Every structure is written in C-alpha cells, then in structure tokens.
PDB file of C-alpha atoms in Angstrom:
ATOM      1  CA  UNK A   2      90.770  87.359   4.536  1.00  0.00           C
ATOM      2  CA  UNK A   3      87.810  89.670   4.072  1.00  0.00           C
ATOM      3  CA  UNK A   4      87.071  92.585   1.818  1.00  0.00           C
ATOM      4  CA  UNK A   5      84.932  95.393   1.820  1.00  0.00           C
ATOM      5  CA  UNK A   6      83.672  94.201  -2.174  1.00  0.00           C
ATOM      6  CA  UNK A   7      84.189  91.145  -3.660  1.00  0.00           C
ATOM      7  CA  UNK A   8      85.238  91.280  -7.500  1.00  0.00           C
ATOM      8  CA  UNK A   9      82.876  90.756  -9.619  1.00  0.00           C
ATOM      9  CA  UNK A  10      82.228  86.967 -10.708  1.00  0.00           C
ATOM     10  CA  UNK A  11      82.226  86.024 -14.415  1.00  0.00           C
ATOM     11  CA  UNK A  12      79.202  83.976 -14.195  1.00  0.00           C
ATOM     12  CA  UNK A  13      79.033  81.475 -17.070  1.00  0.00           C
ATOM     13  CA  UNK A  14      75.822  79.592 -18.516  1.00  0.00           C
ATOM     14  CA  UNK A  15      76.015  76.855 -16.521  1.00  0.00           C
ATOM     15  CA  UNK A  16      77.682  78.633 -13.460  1.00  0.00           C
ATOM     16  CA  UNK A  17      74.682  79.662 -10.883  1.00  0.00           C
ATOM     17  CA  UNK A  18      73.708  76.821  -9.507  1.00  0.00           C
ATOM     18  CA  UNK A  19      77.334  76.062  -7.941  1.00  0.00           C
ATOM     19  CA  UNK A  20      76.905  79.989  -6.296  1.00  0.00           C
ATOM     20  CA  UNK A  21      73.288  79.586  -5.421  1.00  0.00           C
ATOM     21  CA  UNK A  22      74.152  76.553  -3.287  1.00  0.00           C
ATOM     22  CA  UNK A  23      76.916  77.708  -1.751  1.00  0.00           C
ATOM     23  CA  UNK A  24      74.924  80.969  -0.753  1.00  0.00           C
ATOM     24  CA  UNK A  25      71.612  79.183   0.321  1.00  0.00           C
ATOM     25  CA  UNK A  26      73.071  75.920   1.560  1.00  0.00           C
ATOM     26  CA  UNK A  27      76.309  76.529   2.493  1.00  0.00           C
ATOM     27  CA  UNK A  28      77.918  74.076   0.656  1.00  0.00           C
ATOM     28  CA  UNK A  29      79.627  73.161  -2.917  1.00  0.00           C
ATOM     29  CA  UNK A  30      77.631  71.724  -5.434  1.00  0.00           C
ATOM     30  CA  UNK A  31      79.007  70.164  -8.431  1.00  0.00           C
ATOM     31  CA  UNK A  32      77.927  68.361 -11.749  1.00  0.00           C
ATOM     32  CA  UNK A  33      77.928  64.891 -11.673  1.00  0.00           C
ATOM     33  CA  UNK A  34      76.974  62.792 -14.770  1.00  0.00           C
ATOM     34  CA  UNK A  35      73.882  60.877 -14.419  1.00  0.00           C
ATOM     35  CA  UNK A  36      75.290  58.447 -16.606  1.00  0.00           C
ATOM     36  CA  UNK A  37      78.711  57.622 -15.643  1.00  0.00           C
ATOM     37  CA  UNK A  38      79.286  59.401 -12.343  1.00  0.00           C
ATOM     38  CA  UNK A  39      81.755  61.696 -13.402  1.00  0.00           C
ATOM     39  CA  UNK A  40      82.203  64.925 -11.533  1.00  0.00           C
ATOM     40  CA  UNK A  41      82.964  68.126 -13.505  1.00  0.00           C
ATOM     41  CA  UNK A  42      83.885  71.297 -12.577  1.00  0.00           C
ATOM     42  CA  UNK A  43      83.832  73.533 -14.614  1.00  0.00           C
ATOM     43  CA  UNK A  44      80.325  73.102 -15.388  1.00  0.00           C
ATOM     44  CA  UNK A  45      79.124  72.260 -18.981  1.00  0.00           C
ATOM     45  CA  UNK A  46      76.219  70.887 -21.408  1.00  0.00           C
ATOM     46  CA  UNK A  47      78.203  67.808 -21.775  1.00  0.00           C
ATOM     47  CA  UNK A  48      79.862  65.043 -19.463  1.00  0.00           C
ATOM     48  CA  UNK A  49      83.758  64.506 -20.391  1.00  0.00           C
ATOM     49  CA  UNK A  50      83.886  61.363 -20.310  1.00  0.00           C
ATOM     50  CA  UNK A  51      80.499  59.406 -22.187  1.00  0.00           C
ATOM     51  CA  UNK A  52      79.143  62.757 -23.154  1.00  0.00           C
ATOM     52  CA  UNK A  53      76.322  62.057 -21.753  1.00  0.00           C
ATOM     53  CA  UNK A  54      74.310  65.268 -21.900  1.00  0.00           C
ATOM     54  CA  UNK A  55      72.078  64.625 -18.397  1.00  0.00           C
ATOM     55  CA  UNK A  56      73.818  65.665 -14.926  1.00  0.00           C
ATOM     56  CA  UNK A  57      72.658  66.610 -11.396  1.00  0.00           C
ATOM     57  CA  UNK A  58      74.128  68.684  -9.478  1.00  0.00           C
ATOM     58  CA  UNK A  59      75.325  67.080  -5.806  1.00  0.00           C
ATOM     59  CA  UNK A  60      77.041  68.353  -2.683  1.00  0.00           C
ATOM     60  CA  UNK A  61      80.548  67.442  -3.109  1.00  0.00           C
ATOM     61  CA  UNK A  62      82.109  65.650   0.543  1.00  0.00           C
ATOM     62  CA  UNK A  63      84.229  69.357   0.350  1.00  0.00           C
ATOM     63  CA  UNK A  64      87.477  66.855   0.982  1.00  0.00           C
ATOM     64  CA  UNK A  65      90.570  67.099  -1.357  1.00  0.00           C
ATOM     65  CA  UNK A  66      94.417  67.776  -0.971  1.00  0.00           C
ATOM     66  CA  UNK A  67      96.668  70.361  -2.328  1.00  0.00           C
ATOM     67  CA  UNK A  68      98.012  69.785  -6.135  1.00  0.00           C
ATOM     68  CA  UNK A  69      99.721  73.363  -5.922  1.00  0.00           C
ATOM     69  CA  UNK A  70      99.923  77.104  -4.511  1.00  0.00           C
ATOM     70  CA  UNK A  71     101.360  80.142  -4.503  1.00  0.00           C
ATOM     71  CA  UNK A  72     101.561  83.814  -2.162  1.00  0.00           C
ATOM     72  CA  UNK A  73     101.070  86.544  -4.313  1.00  0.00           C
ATOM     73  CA  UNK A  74     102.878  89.301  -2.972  1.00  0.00           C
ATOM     74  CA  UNK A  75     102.357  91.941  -5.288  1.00  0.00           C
ATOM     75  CA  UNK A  76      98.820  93.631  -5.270  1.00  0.00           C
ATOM     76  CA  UNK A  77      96.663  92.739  -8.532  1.00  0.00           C
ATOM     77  CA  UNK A  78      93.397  93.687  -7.480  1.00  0.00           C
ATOM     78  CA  UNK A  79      92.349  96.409  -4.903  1.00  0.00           C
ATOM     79  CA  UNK A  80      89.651  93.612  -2.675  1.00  0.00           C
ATOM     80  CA  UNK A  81      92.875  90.852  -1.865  1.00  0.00           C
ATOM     81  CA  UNK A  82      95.952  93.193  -0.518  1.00  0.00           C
ATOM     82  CA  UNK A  83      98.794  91.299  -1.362  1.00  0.00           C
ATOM     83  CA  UNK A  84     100.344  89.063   0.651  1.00  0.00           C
ATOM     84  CA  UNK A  85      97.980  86.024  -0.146  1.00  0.00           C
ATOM     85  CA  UNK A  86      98.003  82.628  -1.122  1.00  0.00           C
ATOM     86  CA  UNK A  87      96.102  80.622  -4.094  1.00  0.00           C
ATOM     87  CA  UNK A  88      95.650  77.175  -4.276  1.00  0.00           C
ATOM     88  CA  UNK A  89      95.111  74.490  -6.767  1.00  0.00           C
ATOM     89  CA  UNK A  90      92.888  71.552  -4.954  1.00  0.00           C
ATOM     90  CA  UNK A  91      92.102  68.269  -6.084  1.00  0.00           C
ATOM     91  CA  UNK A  92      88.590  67.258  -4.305  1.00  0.00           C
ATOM     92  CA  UNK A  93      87.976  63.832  -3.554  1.00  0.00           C
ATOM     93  CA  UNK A  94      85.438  63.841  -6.455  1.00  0.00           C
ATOM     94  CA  UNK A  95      88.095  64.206  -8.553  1.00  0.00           C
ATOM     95  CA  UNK A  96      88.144  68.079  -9.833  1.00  0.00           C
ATOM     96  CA  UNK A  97      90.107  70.406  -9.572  1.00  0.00           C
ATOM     97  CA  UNK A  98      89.382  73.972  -8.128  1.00  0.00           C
ATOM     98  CA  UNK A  99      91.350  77.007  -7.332  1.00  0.00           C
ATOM     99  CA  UNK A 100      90.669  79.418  -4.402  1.00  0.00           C
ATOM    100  CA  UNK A 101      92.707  80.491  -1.367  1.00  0.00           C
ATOM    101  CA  UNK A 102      93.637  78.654   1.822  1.00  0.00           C
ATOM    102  CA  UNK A 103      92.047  80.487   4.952  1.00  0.00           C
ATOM    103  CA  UNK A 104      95.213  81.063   6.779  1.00  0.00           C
ATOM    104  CA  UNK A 105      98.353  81.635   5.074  1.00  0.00           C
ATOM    105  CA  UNK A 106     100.645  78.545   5.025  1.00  0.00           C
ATOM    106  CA  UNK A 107     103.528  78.744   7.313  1.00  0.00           C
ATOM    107  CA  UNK A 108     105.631  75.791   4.521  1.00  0.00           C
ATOM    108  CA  UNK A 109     105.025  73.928   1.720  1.00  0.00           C
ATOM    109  CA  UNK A 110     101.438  72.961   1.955  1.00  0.00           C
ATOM    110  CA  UNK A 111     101.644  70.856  -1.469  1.00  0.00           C
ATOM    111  CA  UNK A 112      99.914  67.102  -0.812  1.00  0.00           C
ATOM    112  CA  UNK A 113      98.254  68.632   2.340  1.00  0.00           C
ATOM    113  CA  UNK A 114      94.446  67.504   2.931  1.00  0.00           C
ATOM    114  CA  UNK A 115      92.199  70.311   2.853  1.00  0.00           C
ATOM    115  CA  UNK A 116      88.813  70.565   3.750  1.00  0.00           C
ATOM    116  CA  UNK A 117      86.387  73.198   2.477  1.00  0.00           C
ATOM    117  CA  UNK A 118      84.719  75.721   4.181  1.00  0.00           C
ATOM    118  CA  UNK A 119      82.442  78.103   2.810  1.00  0.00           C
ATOM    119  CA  UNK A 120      83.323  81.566   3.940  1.00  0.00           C
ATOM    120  CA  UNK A 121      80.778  84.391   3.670  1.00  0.00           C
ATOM    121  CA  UNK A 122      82.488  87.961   2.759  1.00  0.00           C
ATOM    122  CA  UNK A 123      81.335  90.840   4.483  1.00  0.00           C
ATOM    123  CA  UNK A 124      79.260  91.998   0.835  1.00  0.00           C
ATOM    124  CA  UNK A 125      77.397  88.735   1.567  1.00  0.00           C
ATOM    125  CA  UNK A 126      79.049  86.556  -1.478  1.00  0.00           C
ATOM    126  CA  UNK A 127      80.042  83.677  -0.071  1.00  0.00           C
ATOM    127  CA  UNK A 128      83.491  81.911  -1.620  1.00  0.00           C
ATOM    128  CA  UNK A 129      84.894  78.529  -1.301  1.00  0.00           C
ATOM    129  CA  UNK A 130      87.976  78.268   0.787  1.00  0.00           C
ATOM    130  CA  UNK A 131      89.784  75.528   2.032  1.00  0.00           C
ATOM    131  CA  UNK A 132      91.779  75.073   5.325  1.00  0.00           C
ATOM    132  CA  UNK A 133      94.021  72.280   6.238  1.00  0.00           C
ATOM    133  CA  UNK A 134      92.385  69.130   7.611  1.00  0.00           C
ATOM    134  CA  UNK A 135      94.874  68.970  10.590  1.00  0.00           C
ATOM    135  CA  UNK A 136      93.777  72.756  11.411  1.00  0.00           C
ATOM    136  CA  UNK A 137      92.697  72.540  15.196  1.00  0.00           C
TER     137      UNK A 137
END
C-alpha cells in the first residue's frame, strides 16, 4: 500500500531513534534493558521490569506472529483508502507492535508468523510492515 503523504508521526521523547534506524539502516531497533534484557516498545526512561534506567537500543530479529487484526473498510484518513488491514504482532523479543500486513489477508491470519519488512513510502518515510513468513 503506498501513499502520496504519509500522516504525520507523533514523535515522542524517546521515539527517534526507532525511526532513524529504520530510515538509515533499514531495520527495527528497539530498547532493550542493559540490566535485565527486557525489550520495550514503547520506548521509555525506565525498564518495566527492574527499572533499571540504562538501555541500548538493538536490531530486533524482525520475527513475531499475529496476536490480532482487523480490515478497516471505512476510510478514516485520506493517505490509507479503506479497504486495509491492521495488525497486532507479538515479535519474538517479546513486544508488541501494531502496523499493517503488506498484502491483505485472504483468512484469518491470527497465530500466523510474520516477518518484518521495512517498506519505504513514496514521501521517503519508511514504516514497519510485516508479511507472512510462508509468503513466497
């Protein structure tokens, strides 16, 4: 699915990094506690589990299955004409994220693996999406 303009991001404090790897590496970067190991997403001042206040942020393997989706097909915002799909991913780090499967599922799609790939829009903002692992 591409646009003409991607909306606008709400970029949070701790937010850029994630987007500036995913632009100049082409992959997804997330938090993990230097303490613990815990991966976060989002991205915060503090881990979640020892509160351990020191992270780095590592490539994630971009490996996960589908927790849940959904086609929208009623228009919401001018850059996605409806129909298209959502998903709810659970990465093999252990967070969750929510973006859109490449190609539209033909079924249920719930429990699928999923692997990520970063997709470049034609304004240049690159996105995470997924696609099924058994995509040939």
């Amino acid at each position: 699915m591409q646009t003409a303009s991607t909306p606008s991001r709400v970029m949070g404090f701790y937010d850029r990094p994630m987007w500036e790897a995913l632009k100049t590496h082409n992959e997804l970067r997330l938090q993990c506690c230097d303490d613990c190991g815990t991966w976060r997403y989002p991205p915060g001042p503090a881990c979640h589990e020892c509160l351990s206040t020191t992270s780095t942020w590592k490539p994630v393997s971009g490996g996960g299955a589908v927790a849940s989706w959904v086609m929208f097909r009623k228009d919401y915002l001018p850059e996605y004409p409806a129909p298209y799909n959502v998903v709810a991913v659970r990465l093999d780090e252990g967070p969750m994220v929510i973006s859109n499967l490449i190609e539209d599922p033909a079924e249920n799609v719930i429990g699928k693996r999923v692997r990520l790939v970063p997709v470049e829009m034609d304004d240049g903002v690159v996105l995470p999406r997924f696609e099924l692992a058994d995509h040939t």
